[in-house]
């Protein structure tokens, strides 16, 4: 069953539907915090190519140029012949190269200044805390009751600048959503500030971009750029508090959650409220679990909860020793967290 041929045939349909443009392709970008960098990248690339072509042509011309005739006295001896004023070529070549390089440097500095300049009136500020191996997201608000926390999936309103304050709970990570912004390191004991803006609605994939341990590759994040109405709806949903579950099964699930999980996880409106793991208040509004590793389906939730280690080796969430019915009850309860 598991022969290489069978594997190939199992995987073939997946290979065929792989999108031509991978989700993190950055030759094409979608916002003012990154578009100048993209233009710079293309520009420097094209200039480098032109330089290579010019030098290649000159080199070929030099190699192929007919040599000045050897002196008649000794036909085996090549004449070393220098045009008067040949040094001028060196000055011209050196001068042009220097101009091009200084121009590239100036362009780079201008772009750097442009993309790092924080917007004076951001639509919102999100505090991002990176941990091995997931992202906690706290949406700040002047009104404390409007502050909420979520994980891994950052909703923002389309077409508006959003400010990010980046902190780390453990090691160095790097916050990178290639289609929307350049990389920014996330360093323990320091808060780095950056911004981005998405000009088109859609989901943009991001990834931790500094090796941060065993599951570094499974530390993805998503920016979902919503229309202003969709964003407002999402935000209102995040602000709602949990209510007592409707069925006996789910009430049991909630009790199991409180005894087994709430030391690490928060559900808005419930005590205690742990912060070692992602906020689960509105878990069902997220499309993936475990930082992009699994689609958020009831089956994946159950296998994650019963044995996270088998899904994401090294994860900071310990395996839960739960009976089958208890696991079903807690999973069913989590499925009510819309
Ligand atoms: Cu990381």
mmCIF file of N, CA, C and O in Angstrom, residues 216-303:
data_model
loop_
_atom_site.group_PDB
_atom_site.id
_atom_site.type_symbol
_atom_site.label_atom_id
_atom_site.label_comp_id
_atom_site.label_asym_id
_atom_site.label_seq_id
_atom_site.Cartn_x
_atom_site.Cartn_y
_atom_site.Cartn_z
ATOM 1 N N UNK A 216 9.926 25.614 14.580
ATOM 2 C CA UNK A 216 10.010 26.912 13.901
ATOM 3 C C UNK A 216 9.217 26.913 12.591
ATOM 4 O O UNK A 216 8.511 27.864 12.265
ATOM 5 N N UNK A 217 9.325 25.808 11.835
ATOM 6 C CA UNK A 217 8.654 25.758 10.530
ATOM 7 C C UNK A 217 7.136 25.752 10.685
ATOM 8 O O UNK A 217 6.413 26.097 9.755
ATOM 9 N N UNK A 218 6.645 25.335 11.864
ATOM 10 C CA UNK A 218 5.194 25.313 12.089
ATOM 11 C C UNK A 218 4.783 26.469 12.975
ATOM 12 O O UNK A 218 4.004 26.315 13.911
ATOM 13 N N UNK A 219 5.316 27.634 12.695
ATOM 14 C CA UNK A 219 4.935 28.834 13.432
ATOM 15 C C UNK A 219 4.452 29.851 12.401
ATOM 16 O O UNK A 219 5.081 30.858 12.134
ATOM 17 N N UNK A 220 3.328 29.499 11.797
ATOM 18 C CA UNK A 220 2.773 30.366 10.758
ATOM 19 C C UNK A 220 1.793 31.356 11.387
ATOM 20 O O UNK A 220 1.419 31.223 12.547
ATOM 21 N N UNK A 221 1.398 32.343 10.617
ATOM 22 C CA UNK A 221 0.333 33.240 11.038
ATOM 23 C C UNK A 221 -0.366 33.741 9.783
ATOM 24 O O UNK A 221 0.146 33.573 8.676
ATOM 25 N N UNK A 222 -1.532 34.312 9.973
ATOM 26 C CA UNK A 222 -2.289 34.802 8.832
ATOM 27 C C UNK A 222 -2.753 36.217 9.113
ATOM 28 O O UNK A 222 -3.139 36.531 10.237
ATOM 29 N N UNK A 223 -2.696 37.053 8.080
ATOM 30 C CA UNK A 223 -3.354 38.350 8.175
ATOM 31 C C UNK A 223 -4.569 38.284 7.278
ATOM 32 O O UNK A 223 -4.460 37.961 6.094
ATOM 33 N N UNK A 224 -5.729 38.526 7.860
ATOM 34 C CA UNK A 224 -6.959 38.512 7.083
ATOM 35 C C UNK A 224 -7.417 39.961 6.945
ATOM 36 O O UNK A 224 -7.766 40.604 7.938
ATOM 37 N N UNK A 225 -7.354 40.483 5.721
ATOM 38 C CA UNK A 225 -7.785 41.865 5.488
ATOM 39 C C UNK A 225 -9.272 41.848 5.136
ATOM 40 O O UNK A 225 -9.673 41.295 4.122
ATOM 41 N N UNK A 226 -10.079 42.415 6.042
ATOM 42 C CA UNK A 226 -11.539 42.410 5.890
ATOM 43 C C UNK A 226 -12.016 43.764 5.392
ATOM 44 O O UNK A 226 -11.366 44.789 5.635
ATOM 45 N N UNK A 227 -13.181 43.762 4.757
ATOM 46 C CA UNK A 227 -13.838 45.045 4.489
ATOM 47 C C UNK A 227 -14.172 45.661 5.849
ATOM 48 O O UNK A 227 -14.296 44.934 6.847
ATOM 49 N N UNK A 228 -14.325 46.984 5.935
ATOM 50 C CA UNK A 228 -14.596 47.604 7.235
ATOM 51 C C UNK A 228 -15.791 46.974 7.956
ATOM 52 O O UNK A 228 -15.742 46.759 9.173
ATOM 53 N N UNK A 229 -16.867 46.626 7.205
ATOM 54 C CA UNK A 229 -18.035 46.009 7.856
ATOM 55 C C UNK A 229 -17.674 44.645 8.424
ATOM 56 O O UNK A 229 -17.997 44.334 9.576
ATOM 57 N N UNK A 230 -16.992 43.812 7.621
ATOM 58 C CA UNK A 230 -16.602 42.478 8.100
ATOM 59 C C UNK A 230 -15.692 42.595 9.314
ATOM 60 O O UNK A 230 -15.797 41.812 10.259
ATOM 61 N N UNK A 231 -14.794 43.583 9.280
ATOM 62 C CA UNK A 231 -13.885 43.739 10.408
ATOM 63 C C UNK A 231 -14.666 44.109 11.664
ATOM 64 O O UNK A 231 -14.432 43.542 12.741
ATOM 65 N N UNK A 232 -15.611 45.022 11.522
ATOM 66 C CA UNK A 232 -16.411 45.443 12.689
ATOM 67 C C UNK A 232 -17.181 44.246 13.251
ATOM 68 O O UNK A 232 -17.249 44.050 14.471
ATOM 69 N N UNK A 233 -17.740 43.415 12.363
ATOM 70 C CA UNK A 233 -18.487 42.231 12.808
ATOM 71 C C UNK A 233 -17.556 41.278 13.564
ATOM 72 O O UNK A 233 -17.889 40.787 14.648
ATOM 73 N N UNK A 234 -16.379 41.056 12.993
ATOM 74 C CA UNK A 234 -15.409 40.155 13.639
ATOM 75 C C UNK A 234 -15.014 40.686 15.013
ATOM 76 O O UNK A 234 -14.980 39.947 15.997
ATOM 77 N N UNK A 235 -14.752 42.016 15.064
ATOM 78 C CA UNK A 235 -14.312 42.625 16.315
ATOM 79 C C UNK A 235 -15.402 42.497 17.392
ATOM 80 O O UNK A 235 -15.106 42.141 18.538
ATOM 81 N N UNK A 236 -16.650 42.749 17.004
ATOM 82 C CA UNK A 236 -17.753 42.637 17.968
ATOM 83 C C UNK A 236 -17.849 41.207 18.503
ATOM 84 O O UNK A 236 -18.089 40.989 19.687
ATOM 85 N N UNK A 237 -17.650 40.257 17.596
ATOM 86 C CA UNK A 237 -17.711 38.844 18.001
ATOM 87 C C UNK A 237 -16.618 38.537 19.029
ATOM 88 O O UNK A 237 -16.863 37.890 20.036
ATOM 89 N N UNK A 238 -15.392 39.038 18.784
ATOM 90 C CA UNK A 238 -14.289 38.760 19.700
ATOM 91 C C UNK A 238 -14.561 39.334 21.084
ATOM 92 O O UNK A 238 -14.021 38.854 22.073
ATOM 93 N N UNK A 239 -15.385 40.394 21.133
ATOM 94 C CA UNK A 239 -15.618 41.063 22.412
ATOM 95 C C UNK A 239 -16.718 40.396 23.232
ATOM 96 O O UNK A 239 -16.899 40.715 24.405
ATOM 97 N N UNK A 240 -17.457 39.451 22.633
ATOM 98 C CA UNK A 240 -18.538 38.832 23.402
ATOM 99 C C UNK A 240 -17.958 37.822 24.398
ATOM 100 O O UNK A 240 -16.912 37.220 24.164
ATOM 101 N N UNK A 241 -18.665 37.677 25.516
ATOM 102 C CA UNK A 241 -18.197 36.768 26.556
ATOM 103 C C UNK A 241 -18.912 35.435 26.447
ATOM 104 O O UNK A 241 -20.005 35.348 25.887
ATOM 105 N N UNK A 242 -18.272 34.416 27.000
ATOM 106 C CA UNK A 242 -18.868 33.093 26.937
ATOM 107 C C UNK A 242 -20.140 33.046 27.795
ATOM 108 O O UNK A 242 -20.241 33.728 28.809
ATOM 109 N N UNK A 243 -21.119 32.267 27.344
ATOM 110 C CA UNK A 243 -22.335 32.065 28.134
ATOM 111 C C UNK A 243 -22.411 30.585 28.468
ATOM 112 O O UNK A 243 -21.741 29.779 27.833
ATOM 113 N N UNK A 244 -23.219 30.241 29.457
ATOM 114 C CA UNK A 244 -23.313 28.830 29.863
ATOM 115 C C UNK A 244 -23.766 27.997 28.674
ATOM 116 O O UNK A 244 -24.709 28.363 27.981
ATOM 117 N N UNK A 245 -23.079 26.887 28.415
ATOM 118 C CA UNK A 245 -23.452 26.043 27.275
ATOM 119 C C UNK A 245 -24.880 25.522 27.414
ATOM 120 O O UNK A 245 -25.385 25.348 28.537
ATOM 121 N N UNK A 246 -25.508 25.232 26.262
ATOM 122 C CA UNK A 246 -26.933 24.892 26.259
ATOM 123 C C UNK A 246 -27.197 23.425 26.631
ATOM 124 O O UNK A 246 -28.200 23.119 27.258
ATOM 125 N N UNK A 247 -26.284 22.522 26.247
ATOM 126 C CA UNK A 247 -26.595 21.102 26.483
ATOM 127 C C UNK A 247 -25.802 20.557 27.672
ATOM 128 O O UNK A 247 -24.767 21.122 28.052
ATOM 129 N N UNK A 248 -26.284 19.444 28.231
ATOM 130 C CA UNK A 248 -25.612 18.819 29.381
ATOM 131 C C UNK A 248 -24.201 18.383 28.973
ATOM 132 O O UNK A 248 -23.238 18.608 29.695
ATOM 133 N N UNK A 249 -24.087 17.788 27.763
ATOM 134 C CA UNK A 249 -22.791 17.337 27.241
ATOM 135 C C UNK A 249 -21.783 18.502 27.212
ATOM 136 O O UNK A 249 -20.649 18.387 27.660
ATOM 137 N N UNK A 250 -22.240 19.649 26.706
ATOM 138 C CA UNK A 250 -21.327 20.788 26.611
ATOM 139 C C UNK A 250 -21.018 21.396 27.976
ATOM 140 O O UNK A 250 -19.928 21.913 28.190
ATOM 141 N N UNK A 251 -22.001 21.330 28.910
ATOM 142 C CA UNK A 251 -21.712 21.819 30.264
ATOM 143 C C UNK A 251 -20.631 20.947 30.894
ATOM 144 O O UNK A 251 -19.729 21.441 31.569
ATOM 145 N N UNK A 252 -20.707 19.644 30.626
ATOM 146 C CA UNK A 252 -19.669 18.742 31.127
ATOM 147 C C UNK A 252 -18.323 19.091 30.471
ATOM 148 O O UNK A 252 -17.283 19.155 31.122
ATOM 149 N N UNK A 253 -18.367 19.367 29.175
ATOM 150 C CA UNK A 253 -17.157 19.758 28.455
ATOM 151 C C UNK A 253 -16.540 21.009 29.073
ATOM 152 O O UNK A 253 -15.323 21.102 29.244
ATOM 153 N N UNK A 254 -17.400 21.944 29.450
ATOM 154 C CA UNK A 254 -16.900 23.180 30.044
ATOM 155 C C UNK A 254 -16.220 22.901 31.392
ATOM 156 O O UNK A 254 -15.163 23.461 31.694
ATOM 157 N N UNK A 255 -16.825 22.006 32.189
ATOM 158 C CA UNK A 255 -16.216 21.665 33.489
ATOM 159 C C UNK A 255 -14.855 20.993 33.262
ATOM 160 O O UNK A 255 -13.876 21.302 33.953
ATOM 161 N N UNK A 256 -14.776 20.101 32.297
ATOM 162 C CA UNK A 256 -13.493 19.438 32.009
ATOM 163 C C UNK A 256 -12.473 20.484 31.565
ATOM 164 O O UNK A 256 -11.315 20.474 31.972
ATOM 165 N N UNK A 257 -12.934 21.438 30.754
ATOM 166 C CA UNK A 257 -12.041 22.500 30.302
ATOM 167 C C UNK A 257 -11.484 23.256 31.509
ATOM 168 O O UNK A 257 -10.286 23.543 31.585
ATOM 169 N N UNK A 258 -12.393 23.566 32.478
ATOM 170 C CA UNK A 258 -11.929 24.354 33.628
ATOM 171 C C UNK A 258 -10.907 23.590 34.457
ATOM 172 O O UNK A 258 -9.967 24.193 34.965
ATOM 173 N N UNK A 259 -11.073 22.283 34.581
ATOM 174 C CA UNK A 259 -10.132 21.544 35.418
ATOM 175 C C UNK A 259 -8.856 21.183 34.655
ATOM 176 O O UNK A 259 -7.789 21.128 35.246
ATOM 177 N N UNK A 260 -8.935 20.938 33.361
ATOM 178 C CA UNK A 260 -7.769 20.443 32.627
ATOM 179 C C UNK A 260 -7.047 21.495 31.793
ATOM 180 O O UNK A 260 -5.886 21.313 31.451
ATOM 181 N N UNK A 261 -7.725 22.525 31.399
ATOM 182 C CA UNK A 261 -7.170 23.391 30.354
ATOM 183 C C UNK A 261 -7.046 24.864 30.753
ATOM 184 O O UNK A 261 -6.198 25.577 30.211
ATOM 185 N N UNK A 262 -7.906 25.318 31.684
ATOM 186 C CA UNK A 262 -8.000 26.758 31.927
ATOM 187 C C UNK A 262 -6.769 27.333 32.631
ATOM 188 O O UNK A 262 -6.611 28.544 32.696
ATOM 189 N N UNK A 263 -5.893 26.459 33.130
ATOM 190 C CA UNK A 263 -4.655 26.980 33.721
ATOM 191 C C UNK A 263 -3.780 27.599 32.639
ATOM 192 O O UNK A 263 -2.965 28.471 32.912
ATOM 193 N N UNK A 264 -3.948 27.151 31.416
ATOM 194 C CA UNK A 264 -3.130 27.670 30.311
ATOM 195 C C UNK A 264 -3.944 28.484 29.297
ATOM 196 O O UNK A 264 -3.365 29.272 28.552
ATOM 197 N N UNK A 265 -5.226 28.237 29.217
ATOM 198 C CA UNK A 265 -6.038 28.875 28.172
ATOM 199 C C UNK A 265 -7.110 29.779 28.772
ATOM 200 O O UNK A 265 -7.679 29.462 29.805
ATOM 201 N N UNK A 266 -7.384 30.872 28.070
ATOM 202 C CA UNK A 266 -8.451 31.788 28.492
ATOM 203 C C UNK A 266 -9.676 31.610 27.618
ATOM 204 O O UNK A 266 -9.551 31.409 26.415
ATOM 205 N N UNK A 267 -10.841 31.679 28.235
ATOM 206 C CA UNK A 267 -12.066 31.883 27.479
ATOM 207 C C UNK A 267 -12.722 33.107 28.102
ATOM 208 O O UNK A 267 -12.942 33.151 29.316
ATOM 209 N N UNK A 268 -12.945 34.111 27.284
ATOM 210 C CA UNK A 268 -13.426 35.405 27.776
ATOM 211 C C UNK A 268 -14.673 35.229 28.639
ATOM 212 O O UNK A 268 -15.652 34.632 28.211
ATOM 213 N N UNK A 269 -14.600 35.732 29.864
ATOM 214 C CA UNK A 269 -15.742 35.633 30.762
ATOM 215 C C UNK A 269 -15.663 34.432 31.683
ATOM 216 O O UNK A 269 -16.554 34.201 32.490
ATOM 217 N N UNK A 270 -14.592 33.639 31.583
ATOM 218 C CA UNK A 270 -14.453 32.443 32.432
ATOM 219 C C UNK A 270 -13.241 32.606 33.336
ATOM 220 O O UNK A 270 -12.253 33.216 32.967
ATOM 221 N N UNK A 271 -13.329 32.026 34.548
ATOM 222 C CA UNK A 271 -12.180 31.990 35.456
ATOM 223 C C UNK A 271 -11.782 30.552 35.688
ATOM 224 O O UNK A 271 -12.641 29.710 35.735
ATOM 225 N N UNK A 272 -10.531 30.216 35.928
ATOM 226 C CA UNK A 272 -9.357 31.078 35.764
ATOM 227 C C UNK A 272 -9.038 31.284 34.275
ATOM 228 O O UNK A 272 -9.650 30.675 33.425
ATOM 229 N N UNK A 273 -8.073 32.152 34.043
ATOM 230 C CA UNK A 273 -7.754 32.509 32.666
ATOM 231 C C UNK A 273 -6.251 32.410 32.464
ATOM 232 O O UNK A 273 -5.508 33.328 32.756
ATOM 233 N N UNK A 274 -5.812 31.250 31.964
ATOM 234 C CA UNK A 274 -4.382 31.029 31.770
ATOM 235 C C UNK A 274 -3.867 31.735 30.533
ATOM 236 O O UNK A 274 -4.625 32.002 29.598
ATOM 237 N N UNK A 275 -2.587 32.036 30.536
ATOM 238 C CA UNK A 275 -2.022 32.735 29.376
ATOM 239 C C UNK A 275 -0.851 31.980 28.746
ATOM 240 O O UNK A 275 -0.199 32.490 27.859
ATOM 241 N N UNK A 276 -0.616 30.742 29.192
ATOM 242 C CA UNK A 276 0.505 29.992 28.616
ATOM 243 C C UNK A 276 0.210 29.511 27.199
ATOM 244 O O UNK A 276 1.108 29.252 26.416
ATOM 245 N N UNK A 277 -1.085 29.378 26.884
ATOM 246 C CA UNK A 277 -1.481 28.912 25.558
ATOM 247 C C UNK A 277 -2.384 29.942 24.895
ATOM 248 O O UNK A 277 -2.765 30.938 25.519
ATOM 249 N N UNK A 278 -2.747 29.700 23.646
ATOM 250 C CA UNK A 278 -3.589 30.654 22.911
ATOM 251 C C UNK A 278 -4.942 30.885 23.592
ATOM 252 O O UNK A 278 -5.504 29.980 24.186
ATOM 253 N N UNK A 279 -5.435 32.118 23.480
ATOM 254 C CA UNK A 279 -6.786 32.463 23.938
ATOM 255 C C UNK A 279 -7.777 31.692 23.063
ATOM 256 O O UNK A 279 -7.689 31.731 21.843
ATOM 257 N N UNK A 280 -8.705 30.979 23.698
ATOM 258 C CA UNK A 280 -9.619 30.142 22.920
ATOM 259 C C UNK A 280 -11.041 30.711 22.868
ATOM 260 O O UNK A 280 -11.965 30.022 22.427
ATOM 261 N N UNK A 281 -11.224 31.971 23.313
ATOM 262 C CA UNK A 281 -12.574 32.539 23.435
ATOM 263 C C UNK A 281 -13.437 32.287 22.205
ATOM 264 O O UNK A 281 -14.591 31.927 22.318
ATOM 265 N N UNK A 282 -12.868 32.545 21.038
ATOM 266 C CA UNK A 282 -13.664 32.396 19.815
ATOM 267 C C UNK A 282 -12.892 31.518 18.839
ATOM 268 O O UNK A 282 -12.715 31.856 17.675
ATOM 269 N N UNK A 283 -12.457 30.386 19.381
ATOM 270 C CA UNK A 283 -11.616 29.456 18.613
ATOM 271 C C UNK A 283 -12.218 29.131 17.248
ATOM 272 O O UNK A 283 -11.504 29.013 16.251
ATOM 273 N N UNK A 284 -13.547 29.010 17.202
ATOM 274 C CA UNK A 284 -14.180 28.570 15.955
ATOM 275 C C UNK A 284 -14.169 29.651 14.872
ATOM 276 O O UNK A 284 -14.515 29.377 13.732
ATOM 277 N N UNK A 285 -13.771 30.876 15.229
ATOM 278 C CA UNK A 285 -13.659 31.896 14.184
ATOM 279 C C UNK A 285 -12.303 31.791 13.470
ATOM 280 O O UNK A 285 -12.052 32.529 12.531
ATOM 281 N N UNK A 286 -11.426 30.879 13.952
ATOM 282 C CA UNK A 286 -10.107 30.742 13.308
ATOM 283 C C UNK A 286 -10.139 29.564 12.342
ATOM 284 O O UNK A 286 -10.791 28.554 12.588
ATOM 285 N N UNK A 287 -9.394 29.698 11.244
ATOM 286 C CA UNK A 287 -9.470 28.634 10.238
ATOM 287 C C UNK A 287 -8.450 27.523 10.478
ATOM 288 O O UNK A 287 -8.584 26.437 9.937
ATOM 289 N N UNK A 288 -7.424 27.804 11.291
ATOM 290 C CA UNK A 288 -6.446 26.746 11.585
ATOM 291 C C UNK A 288 -6.214 26.669 13.088
ATOM 292 O O UNK A 288 -6.563 27.587 13.831
ATOM 293 N N UNK A 289 -5.603 25.569 13.538
ATOM 294 C CA UNK A 289 -5.125 25.477 14.924
ATOM 295 C C UNK A 289 -3.639 25.139 14.898
ATOM 296 O O UNK A 289 -3.108 24.696 13.876
ATOM 297 N N UNK A 290 -2.999 25.385 16.051
ATOM 298 C CA UNK A 290 -1.563 25.109 16.214
ATOM 299 C C UNK A 290 -0.727 25.912 15.217
ATOM 300 O O UNK A 290 0.190 25.389 14.585
ATOM 301 N N UNK A 291 -1.045 27.197 15.088
ATOM 302 C CA UNK A 291 -0.267 28.136 14.263
ATOM 303 C C UNK A 291 -0.159 27.684 12.812
ATOM 304 O O UNK A 291 0.930 27.566 12.257
ATOM 305 N N UNK A 292 -1.319 27.407 12.206
ATOM 306 C CA UNK A 292 -1.349 27.115 10.777
ATOM 307 C C UNK A 292 -1.088 25.662 10.427
ATOM 308 O O UNK A 292 -1.125 25.289 9.265
ATOM 309 N N UNK A 293 -0.829 24.835 11.447
ATOM 310 C CA UNK A 293 -0.442 23.453 11.148
ATOM 311 C C UNK A 293 -1.626 22.613 10.682
ATOM 312 O O UNK A 293 -1.506 21.811 9.755
ATOM 313 N N UNK A 294 -2.787 22.774 11.340
ATOM 314 C CA UNK A 294 -3.947 21.925 11.026
ATOM 315 C C UNK A 294 -5.154 22.792 10.707
ATOM 316 O O UNK A 294 -5.324 23.858 11.301
ATOM 317 N N UNK A 295 -5.994 22.310 9.790
ATOM 318 C CA UNK A 295 -7.271 22.976 9.565
ATOM 319 C C UNK A 295 -8.101 22.813 10.833
ATOM 320 O O UNK A 295 -8.002 21.813 11.531
ATOM 321 N N UNK A 296 -8.894 23.825 11.148
ATOM 322 C CA UNK A 296 -9.688 23.796 12.373
ATOM 323 C C UNK A 296 -10.966 22.986 12.150
ATOM 324 O O UNK A 296 -12.024 23.538 11.885
ATOM 325 N N UNK A 297 -10.845 21.660 12.257
ATOM 326 C CA UNK A 297 -12.011 20.781 12.107
ATOM 327 C C UNK A 297 -12.193 20.010 13.419
ATOM 328 O O UNK A 297 -11.221 19.861 14.184
ATOM 329 N N UNK A 298 -13.401 19.514 13.702
ATOM 330 C CA UNK A 298 -13.620 18.766 14.955
ATOM 331 C C UNK A 298 -12.645 17.583 15.084
ATOM 332 O O UNK A 298 -12.101 17.339 16.166
ATOM 333 N N UNK A 299 -12.388 16.876 13.985
ATOM 334 C CA UNK A 299 -11.476 15.732 14.043
ATOM 335 C C UNK A 299 -10.064 16.164 14.415
ATOM 336 O O UNK A 299 -9.429 15.574 15.297
ATOM 337 N N UNK A 300 -9.573 17.219 13.772
ATOM 338 C CA UNK A 300 -8.229 17.713 14.087
ATOM 339 C C UNK A 300 -8.144 18.236 15.512
ATOM 340 O O UNK A 300 -7.131 18.054 16.192
ATOM 341 N N UNK A 301 -9.226 18.897 15.974
ATOM 342 C CA UNK A 301 -9.237 19.403 17.350
ATOM 343 C C UNK A 301 -9.087 18.247 18.321
ATOM 344 O O UNK A 301 -8.262 18.301 19.250
ATOM 345 N N UNK A 302 -9.856 17.173 18.105
ATOM 346 C CA UNK A 302 -9.813 16.031 19.019
ATOM 347 C C UNK A 302 -8.418 15.407 19.006
ATOM 348 O O UNK A 302 -7.865 15.104 20.067
ATOM 349 N N UNK A 303 -7.815 15.247 17.827
ATOM 350 C CA UNK A 303 -6.500 14.591 17.835
ATOM 351 C C UNK A 303 -5.447 15.525 18.426
ATOM 352 O O UNK A 303 -4.521 15.074 19.085
#
